CSV table of C-alpha atoms and ligand atoms in Angstrom, one decimal:
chain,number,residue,atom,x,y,z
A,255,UNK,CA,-42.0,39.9,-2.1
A,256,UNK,CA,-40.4,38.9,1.1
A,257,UNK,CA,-42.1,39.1,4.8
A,258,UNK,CA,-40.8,38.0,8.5
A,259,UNK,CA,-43.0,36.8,11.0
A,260,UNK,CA,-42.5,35.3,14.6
A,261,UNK,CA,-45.1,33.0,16.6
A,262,UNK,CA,-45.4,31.4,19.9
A,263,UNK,CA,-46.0,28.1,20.7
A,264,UNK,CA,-48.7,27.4,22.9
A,265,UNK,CA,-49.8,24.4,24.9
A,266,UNK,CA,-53.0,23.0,25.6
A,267,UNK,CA,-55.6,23.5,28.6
A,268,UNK,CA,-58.7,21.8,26.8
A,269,UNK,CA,-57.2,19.7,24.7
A,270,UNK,CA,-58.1,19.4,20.7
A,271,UNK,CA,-58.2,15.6,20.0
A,272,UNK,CA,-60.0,14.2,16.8
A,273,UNK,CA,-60.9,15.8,14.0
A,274,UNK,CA,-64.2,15.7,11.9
A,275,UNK,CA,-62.8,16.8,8.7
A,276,UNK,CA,-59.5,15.6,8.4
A,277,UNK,CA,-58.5,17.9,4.9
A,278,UNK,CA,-60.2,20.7,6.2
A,279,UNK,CA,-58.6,20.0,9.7
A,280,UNK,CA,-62.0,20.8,11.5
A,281,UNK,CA,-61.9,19.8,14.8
A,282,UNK,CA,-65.0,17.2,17.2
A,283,UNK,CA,-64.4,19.4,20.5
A,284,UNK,CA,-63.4,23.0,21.5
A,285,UNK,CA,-59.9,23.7,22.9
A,286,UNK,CA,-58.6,26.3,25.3
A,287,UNK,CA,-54.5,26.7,25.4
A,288,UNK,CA,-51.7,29.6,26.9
A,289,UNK,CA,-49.3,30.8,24.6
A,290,UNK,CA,-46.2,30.8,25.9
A,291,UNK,CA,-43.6,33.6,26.5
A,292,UNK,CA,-40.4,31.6,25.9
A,293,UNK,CA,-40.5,29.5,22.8
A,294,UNK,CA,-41.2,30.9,19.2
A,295,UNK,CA,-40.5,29.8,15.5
A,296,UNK,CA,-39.2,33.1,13.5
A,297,UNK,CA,-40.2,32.4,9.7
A,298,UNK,CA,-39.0,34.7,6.7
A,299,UNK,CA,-40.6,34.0,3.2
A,300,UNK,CA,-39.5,35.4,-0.3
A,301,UNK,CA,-42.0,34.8,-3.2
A,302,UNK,CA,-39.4,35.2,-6.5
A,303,UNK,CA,-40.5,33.9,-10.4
A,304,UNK,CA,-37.1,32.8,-10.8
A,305,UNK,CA,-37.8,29.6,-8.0
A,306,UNK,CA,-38.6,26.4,-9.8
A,307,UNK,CA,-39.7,24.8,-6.3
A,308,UNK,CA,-40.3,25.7,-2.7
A,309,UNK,CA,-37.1,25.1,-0.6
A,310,UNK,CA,-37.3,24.5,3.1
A,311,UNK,CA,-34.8,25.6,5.6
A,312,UNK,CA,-34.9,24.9,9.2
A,313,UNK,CA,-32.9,25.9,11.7
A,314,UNK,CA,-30.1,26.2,8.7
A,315,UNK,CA,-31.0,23.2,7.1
A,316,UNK,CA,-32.4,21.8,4.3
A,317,UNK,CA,-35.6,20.3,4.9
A,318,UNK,CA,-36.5,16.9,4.2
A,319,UNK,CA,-38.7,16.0,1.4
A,320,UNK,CA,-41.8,14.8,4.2
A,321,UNK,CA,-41.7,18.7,5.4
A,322,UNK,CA,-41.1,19.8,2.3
A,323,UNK,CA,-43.8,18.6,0.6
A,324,UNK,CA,-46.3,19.7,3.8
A,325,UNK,CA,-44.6,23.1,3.2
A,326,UNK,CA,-45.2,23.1,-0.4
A,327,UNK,CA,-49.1,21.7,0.0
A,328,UNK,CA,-49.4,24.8,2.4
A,329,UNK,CA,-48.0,27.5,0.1
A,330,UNK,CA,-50.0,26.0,-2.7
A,331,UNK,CA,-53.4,27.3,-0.6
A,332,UNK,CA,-51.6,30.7,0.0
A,333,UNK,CA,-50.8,30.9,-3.8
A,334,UNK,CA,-54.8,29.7,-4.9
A,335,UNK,CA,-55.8,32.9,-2.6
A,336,UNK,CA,-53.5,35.3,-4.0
A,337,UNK,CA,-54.1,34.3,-7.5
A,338,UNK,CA,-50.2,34.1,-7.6
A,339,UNK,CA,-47.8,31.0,-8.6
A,340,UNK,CA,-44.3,32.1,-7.7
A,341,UNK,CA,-42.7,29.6,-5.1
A,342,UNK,CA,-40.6,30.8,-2.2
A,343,UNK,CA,-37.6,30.0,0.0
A,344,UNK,CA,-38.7,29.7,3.8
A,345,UNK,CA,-36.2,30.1,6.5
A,346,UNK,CA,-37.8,29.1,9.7
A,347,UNK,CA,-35.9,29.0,12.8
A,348,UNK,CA,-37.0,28.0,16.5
A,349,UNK,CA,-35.4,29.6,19.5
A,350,UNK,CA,-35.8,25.9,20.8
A,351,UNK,CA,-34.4,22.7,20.1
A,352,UNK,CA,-36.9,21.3,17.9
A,353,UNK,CA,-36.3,17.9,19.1
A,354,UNK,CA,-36.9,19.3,22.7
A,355,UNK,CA,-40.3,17.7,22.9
A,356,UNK,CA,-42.2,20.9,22.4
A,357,UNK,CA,-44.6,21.2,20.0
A,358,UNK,CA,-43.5,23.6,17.3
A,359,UNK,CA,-45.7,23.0,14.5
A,360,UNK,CA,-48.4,25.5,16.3
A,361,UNK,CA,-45.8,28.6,16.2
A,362,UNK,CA,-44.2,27.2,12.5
A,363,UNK,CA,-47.6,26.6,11.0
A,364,UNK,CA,-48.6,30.2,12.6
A,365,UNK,CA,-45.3,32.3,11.6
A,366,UNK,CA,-45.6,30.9,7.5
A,367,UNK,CA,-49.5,31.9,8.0
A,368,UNK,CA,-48.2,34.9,8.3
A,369,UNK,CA,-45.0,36.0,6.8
A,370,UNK,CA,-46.4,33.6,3.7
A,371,UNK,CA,-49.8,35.6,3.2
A,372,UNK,CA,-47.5,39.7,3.5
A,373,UNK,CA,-45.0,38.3,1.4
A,374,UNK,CA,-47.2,37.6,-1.6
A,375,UNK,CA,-49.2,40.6,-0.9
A,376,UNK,CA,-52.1,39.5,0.9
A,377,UNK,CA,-53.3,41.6,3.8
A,378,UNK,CA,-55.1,39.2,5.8
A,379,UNK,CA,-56.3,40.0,9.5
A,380,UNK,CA,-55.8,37.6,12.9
A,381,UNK,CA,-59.4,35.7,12.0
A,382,UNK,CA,-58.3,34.9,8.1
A,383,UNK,CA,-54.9,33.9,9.6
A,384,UNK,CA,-56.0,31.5,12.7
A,385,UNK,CA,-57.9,30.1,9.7
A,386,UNK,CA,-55.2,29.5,7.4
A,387,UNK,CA,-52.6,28.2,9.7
A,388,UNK,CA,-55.4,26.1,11.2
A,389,UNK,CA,-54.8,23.9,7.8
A,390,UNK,CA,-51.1,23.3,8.0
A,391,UNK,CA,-51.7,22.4,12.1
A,392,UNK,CA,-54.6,22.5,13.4
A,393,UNK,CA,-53.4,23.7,16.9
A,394,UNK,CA,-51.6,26.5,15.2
A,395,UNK,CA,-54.8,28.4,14.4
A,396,UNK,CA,-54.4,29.1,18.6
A,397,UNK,CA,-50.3,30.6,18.5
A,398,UNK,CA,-52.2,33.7,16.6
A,399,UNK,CA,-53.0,35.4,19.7
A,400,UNK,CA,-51.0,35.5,23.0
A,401,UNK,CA,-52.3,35.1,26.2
A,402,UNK,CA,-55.6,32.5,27.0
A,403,UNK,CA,-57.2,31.5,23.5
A,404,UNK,CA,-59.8,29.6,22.7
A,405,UNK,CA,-60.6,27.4,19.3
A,406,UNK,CA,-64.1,27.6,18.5
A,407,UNK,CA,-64.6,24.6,16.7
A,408,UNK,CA,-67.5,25.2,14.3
A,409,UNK,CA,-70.5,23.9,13.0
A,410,UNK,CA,-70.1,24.4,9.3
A,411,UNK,CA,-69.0,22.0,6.6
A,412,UNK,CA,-66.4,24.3,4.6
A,413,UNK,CA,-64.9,25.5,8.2
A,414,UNK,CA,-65.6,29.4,7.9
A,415,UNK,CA,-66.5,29.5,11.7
A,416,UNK,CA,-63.4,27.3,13.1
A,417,UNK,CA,-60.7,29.5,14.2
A,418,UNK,CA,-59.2,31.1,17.5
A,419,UNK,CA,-59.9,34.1,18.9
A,420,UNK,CA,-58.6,35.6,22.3
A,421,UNK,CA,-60.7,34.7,25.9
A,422,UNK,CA,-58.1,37.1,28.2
A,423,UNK,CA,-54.9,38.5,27.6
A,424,UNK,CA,-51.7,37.3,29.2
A,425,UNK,CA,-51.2,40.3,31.4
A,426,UNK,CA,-54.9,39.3,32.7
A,427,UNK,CA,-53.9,36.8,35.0
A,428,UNK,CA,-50.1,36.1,35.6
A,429,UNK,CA,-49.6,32.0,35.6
A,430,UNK,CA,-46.6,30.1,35.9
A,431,UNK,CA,-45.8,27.3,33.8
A,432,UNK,CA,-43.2,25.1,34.2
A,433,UNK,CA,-42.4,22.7,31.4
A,434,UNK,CA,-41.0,20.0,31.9
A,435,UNK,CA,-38.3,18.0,29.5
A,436,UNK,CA,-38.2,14.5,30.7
A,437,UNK,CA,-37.2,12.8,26.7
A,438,UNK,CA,-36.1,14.4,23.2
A,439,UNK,CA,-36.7,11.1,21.9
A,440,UNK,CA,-39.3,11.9,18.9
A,441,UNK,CA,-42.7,10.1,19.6
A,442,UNK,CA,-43.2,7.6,17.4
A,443,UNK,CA,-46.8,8.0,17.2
A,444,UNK,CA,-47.9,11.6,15.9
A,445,UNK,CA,-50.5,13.8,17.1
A,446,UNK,CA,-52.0,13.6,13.4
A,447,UNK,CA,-51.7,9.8,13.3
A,448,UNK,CA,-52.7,9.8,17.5
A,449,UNK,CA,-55.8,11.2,17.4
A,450,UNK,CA,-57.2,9.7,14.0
A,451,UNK,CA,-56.7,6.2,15.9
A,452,UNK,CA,-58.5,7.2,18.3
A,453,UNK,CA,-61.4,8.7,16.7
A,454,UNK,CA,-61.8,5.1,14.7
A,455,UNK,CA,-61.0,2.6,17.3
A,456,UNK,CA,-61.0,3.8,20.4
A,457,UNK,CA,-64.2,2.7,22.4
A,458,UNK,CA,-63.1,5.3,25.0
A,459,UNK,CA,-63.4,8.2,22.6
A,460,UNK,CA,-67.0,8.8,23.2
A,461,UNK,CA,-66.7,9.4,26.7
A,462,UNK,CA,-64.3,12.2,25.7
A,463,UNK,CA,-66.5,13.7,23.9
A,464,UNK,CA,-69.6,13.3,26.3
A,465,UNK,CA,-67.2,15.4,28.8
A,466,UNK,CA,-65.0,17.5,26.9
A,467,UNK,CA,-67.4,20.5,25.9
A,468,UNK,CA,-68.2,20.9,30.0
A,469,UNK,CA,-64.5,20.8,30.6
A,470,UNK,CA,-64.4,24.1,28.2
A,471,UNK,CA,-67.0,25.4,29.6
A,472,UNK,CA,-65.9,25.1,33.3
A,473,UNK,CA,-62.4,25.9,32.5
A,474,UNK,CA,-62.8,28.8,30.3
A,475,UNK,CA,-65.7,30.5,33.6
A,476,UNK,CA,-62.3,29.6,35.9
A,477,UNK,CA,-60.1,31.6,33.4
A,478,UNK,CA,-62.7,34.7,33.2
A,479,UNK,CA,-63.4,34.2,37.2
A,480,UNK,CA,-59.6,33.6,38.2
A,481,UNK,CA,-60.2,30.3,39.4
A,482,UNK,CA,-57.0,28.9,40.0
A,483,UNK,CA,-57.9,26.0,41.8
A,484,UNK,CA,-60.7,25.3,39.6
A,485,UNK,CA,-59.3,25.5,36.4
A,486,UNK,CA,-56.0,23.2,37.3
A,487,UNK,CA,-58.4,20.5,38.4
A,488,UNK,CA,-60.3,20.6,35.4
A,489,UNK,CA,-56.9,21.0,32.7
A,490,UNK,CA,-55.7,17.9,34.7
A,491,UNK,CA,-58.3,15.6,34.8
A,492,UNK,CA,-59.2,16.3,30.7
A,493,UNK,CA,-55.6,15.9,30.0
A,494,UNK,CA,-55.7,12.1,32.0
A,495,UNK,CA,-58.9,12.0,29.7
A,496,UNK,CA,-57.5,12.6,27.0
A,497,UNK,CA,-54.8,10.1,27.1
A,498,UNK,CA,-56.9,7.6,28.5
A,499,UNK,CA,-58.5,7.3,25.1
A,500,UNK,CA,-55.4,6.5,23.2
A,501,UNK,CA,-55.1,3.3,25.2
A,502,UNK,CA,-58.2,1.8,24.1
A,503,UNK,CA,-57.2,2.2,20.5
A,504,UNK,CA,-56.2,-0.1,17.9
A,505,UNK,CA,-53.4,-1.1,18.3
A,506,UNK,CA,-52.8,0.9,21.4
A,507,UNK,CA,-50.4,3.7,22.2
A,508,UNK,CA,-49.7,5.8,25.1
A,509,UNK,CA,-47.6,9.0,25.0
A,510,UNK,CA,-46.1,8.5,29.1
A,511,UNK,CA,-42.8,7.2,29.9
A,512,UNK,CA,-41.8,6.4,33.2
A,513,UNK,CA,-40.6,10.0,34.3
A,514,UNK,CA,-44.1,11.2,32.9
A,515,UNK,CA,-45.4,9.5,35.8
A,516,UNK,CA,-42.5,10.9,38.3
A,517,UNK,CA,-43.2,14.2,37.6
A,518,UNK,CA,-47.9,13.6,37.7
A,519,UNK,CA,-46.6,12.1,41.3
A,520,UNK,CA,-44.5,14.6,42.2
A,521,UNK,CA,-46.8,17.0,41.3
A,522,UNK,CA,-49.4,15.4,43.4
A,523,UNK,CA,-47.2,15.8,46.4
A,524,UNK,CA,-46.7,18.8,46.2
A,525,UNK,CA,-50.3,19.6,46.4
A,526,UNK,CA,-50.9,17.4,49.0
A,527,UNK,CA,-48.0,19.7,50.9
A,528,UNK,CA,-50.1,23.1,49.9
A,529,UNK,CA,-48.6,24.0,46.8
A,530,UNK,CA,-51.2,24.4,44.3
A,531,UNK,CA,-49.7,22.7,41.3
A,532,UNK,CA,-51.5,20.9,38.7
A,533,UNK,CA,-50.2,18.9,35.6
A,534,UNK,CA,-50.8,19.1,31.7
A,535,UNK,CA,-49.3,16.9,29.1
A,536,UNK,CA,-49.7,17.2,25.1
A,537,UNK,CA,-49.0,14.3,22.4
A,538,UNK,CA,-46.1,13.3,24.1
A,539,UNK,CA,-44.1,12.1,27.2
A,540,UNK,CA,-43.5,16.2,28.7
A,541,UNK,CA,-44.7,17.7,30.6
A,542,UNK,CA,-46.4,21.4,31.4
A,543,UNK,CA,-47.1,22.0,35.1
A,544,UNK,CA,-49.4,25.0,36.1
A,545,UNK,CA,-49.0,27.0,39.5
A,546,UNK,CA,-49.2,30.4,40.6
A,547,UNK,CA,-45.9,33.2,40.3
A,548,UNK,CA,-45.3,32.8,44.2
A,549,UNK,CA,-44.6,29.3,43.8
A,550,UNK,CA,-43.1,28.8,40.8
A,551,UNK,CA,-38.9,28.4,42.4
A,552,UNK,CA,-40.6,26.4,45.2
A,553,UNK,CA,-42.8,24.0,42.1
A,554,UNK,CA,-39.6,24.0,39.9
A,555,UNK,CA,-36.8,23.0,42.1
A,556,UNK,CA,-39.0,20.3,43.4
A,557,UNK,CA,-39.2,18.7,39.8
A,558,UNK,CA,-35.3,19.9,38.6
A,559,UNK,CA,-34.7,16.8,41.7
A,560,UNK,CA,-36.7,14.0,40.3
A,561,UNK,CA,-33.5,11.9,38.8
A,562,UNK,CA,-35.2,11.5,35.2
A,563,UNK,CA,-35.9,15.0,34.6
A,564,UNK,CA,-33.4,16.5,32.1
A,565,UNK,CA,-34.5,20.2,32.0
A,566,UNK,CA,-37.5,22.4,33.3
A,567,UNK,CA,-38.2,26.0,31.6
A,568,UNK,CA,-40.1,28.3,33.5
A,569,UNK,CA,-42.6,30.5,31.5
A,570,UNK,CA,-45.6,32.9,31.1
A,571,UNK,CA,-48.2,33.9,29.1
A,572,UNK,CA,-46.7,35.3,26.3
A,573,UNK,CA,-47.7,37.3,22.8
A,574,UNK,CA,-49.1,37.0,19.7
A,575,UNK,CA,-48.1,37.3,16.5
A,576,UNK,CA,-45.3,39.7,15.3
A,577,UNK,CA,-44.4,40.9,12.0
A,578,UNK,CA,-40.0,41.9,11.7
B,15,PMV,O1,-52.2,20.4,16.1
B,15,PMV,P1,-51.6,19.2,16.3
B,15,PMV,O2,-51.7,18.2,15.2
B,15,PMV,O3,-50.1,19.3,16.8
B,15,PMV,O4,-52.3,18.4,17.6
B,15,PMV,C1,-52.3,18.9,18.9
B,15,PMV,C2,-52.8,17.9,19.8
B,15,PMV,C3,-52.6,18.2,21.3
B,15,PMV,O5,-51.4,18.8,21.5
B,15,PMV,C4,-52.6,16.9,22.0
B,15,PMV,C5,-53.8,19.0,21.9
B,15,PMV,C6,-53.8,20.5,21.6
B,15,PMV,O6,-54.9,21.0,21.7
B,15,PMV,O7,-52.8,21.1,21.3
């Protein structure tokens, strides 16, 4: 009873921010992300009756008992489908620094979909799985596929028609991303925590959502139409929307740090120079800058300069999920 799968992270065009279920994870807006090339979680599961718990290990160590018990409330669902009650041991490792500011509960919460559901016997397909690892993040139901994916957020109550599916594959259209790594310095306000502030007390939140389905829309037509110009200015200005919104919350947060706003500058300059660059930051102070293959040494030297910067990785469009 033991299965091994690997996941990529992805990171966000149209952002997902708020959530209308918050158990079911069901999410107010559509979102649109890459899946990236160069960072993945590799998870192996064993299901064995002779486990009084789950146990947790990541990156070689034990777990603590917050993940832990996330873990366990996960497995728990894949145990009620499968009819089965055995607990596991999870190895999980990310070829990343997991304090390296990148998000990697979309590739974990999309490798245990996986390796969790074969290991106990279940043969589930990519649309069952972006479901399932849709409930242990919802941003994970996107690191299924590889390439450009979509999250169609749903109408329905129970969440049978909110998953990910794939709008072009990554050897499509070849894009450069360069992410950026300006702090490892944990956030201290979650993505989970972030955007249920928002949704109660922010008075900017409606105007995200009076905006954020034609920002799909728009983006996802630049995507099909190879629009690059079009679809950086629209990821950039519904990223600068989306933060905007967490700082008309109670009490207020804001994800930036000073180099956050180096690098959006020096971004901004090198557009204004004829380099078509254009910015993209998650829930947190890194980040992701778009451009096209022919300019990505030119885009990443300029931001390897700015003083605060502590690393850039360059990568691609990368895969979906994989099974060892
Ligand atoms: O899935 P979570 O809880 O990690 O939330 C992700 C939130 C953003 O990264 C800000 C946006 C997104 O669509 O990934």
């Amino acid at each position: 009873m033991k299965a091994t799968a690997r996941a990529h992270t992805n990171i966000a065009l149209i952002k997902y921010w708020g959530k209308r279920d918050e158990s079911l994870f069901l999410p107010m807006n559509n979102s649109l992300s890459i899946t990236l090339d160069k960072f993945h979680t590799t998870t192996a599961v064993e299901f064995c009756p002779c486990l009084p718990v789950d146990l947790f290990i990541m990156n070689n160590q034990l777990a603590s008992s917050t993940e832990m018990a996330r873990i366990t409330h996960f497995l728990d669902r894949v145990r009620g489908m499968s009819g089965k009650s055995w607990h596991a041991v999870v190895h999980s490792t990310n070829n990343f620094p997991t304090a390296a500011g990148f998000a990697s509960s979309a590739s974990g919460y999309a490798a245990l979909a996986a390796a969790s559901t074969k290991a106990i016997g279940l043969d589930l397909g990519n649309k069952a799985l972006s479901q399932l690892a849709r409930l242990g993040s919802g941003s994970a139901c996107r690191s299924i596929y590889g390439g450009y994916v979509e999250w169609q957020k749903g109408e329905k109550n129970d969440g049978t028609d909110s998953f990910a599916k794939p709008v072009l594959e990554g050897g499509d259209w070849d894009l450069s991303i360069v992410s950026v790594l300006v702090t490892d310095t944990p956030k201290t306000v979650s993505s989970r925590e972030g955007m249920k502030r928002t949704v109660e007390t922010s008075p900017f939140y409606s105007g995200w959502l009076d905006s954020v389905e034609a920002d799909f829309l728009h983006a996802k037509e630049a995507l099909i139409h190879h629009d690059f110009e079009l679809l950086g200015s629209i990821i950039e200005s519904n990223a600068l929307k989306m933060h905007a919104t967490t700082l008309g919350a109670n009490p207020p947060f804001m994800y930036w740090n000073s180099a956050t706003l180096d690098v959006i500058k020096e971004v901004q300059s090198l557009r204004s120079g004829g380099i078509q660059a254009y910015f993209t930051i998650d829930a947190g102070p890194n980040v992701k800058v778009l451009c096209q293959p022919k300019d990505e040494q030119a885009v990443r030297e300029s931001l390897e300069k700015l003083p605060n910067v502590q690393n850039t990785y360059l990568c691609h469009p990368g895969p979906g999920l994989t099974y060892l």
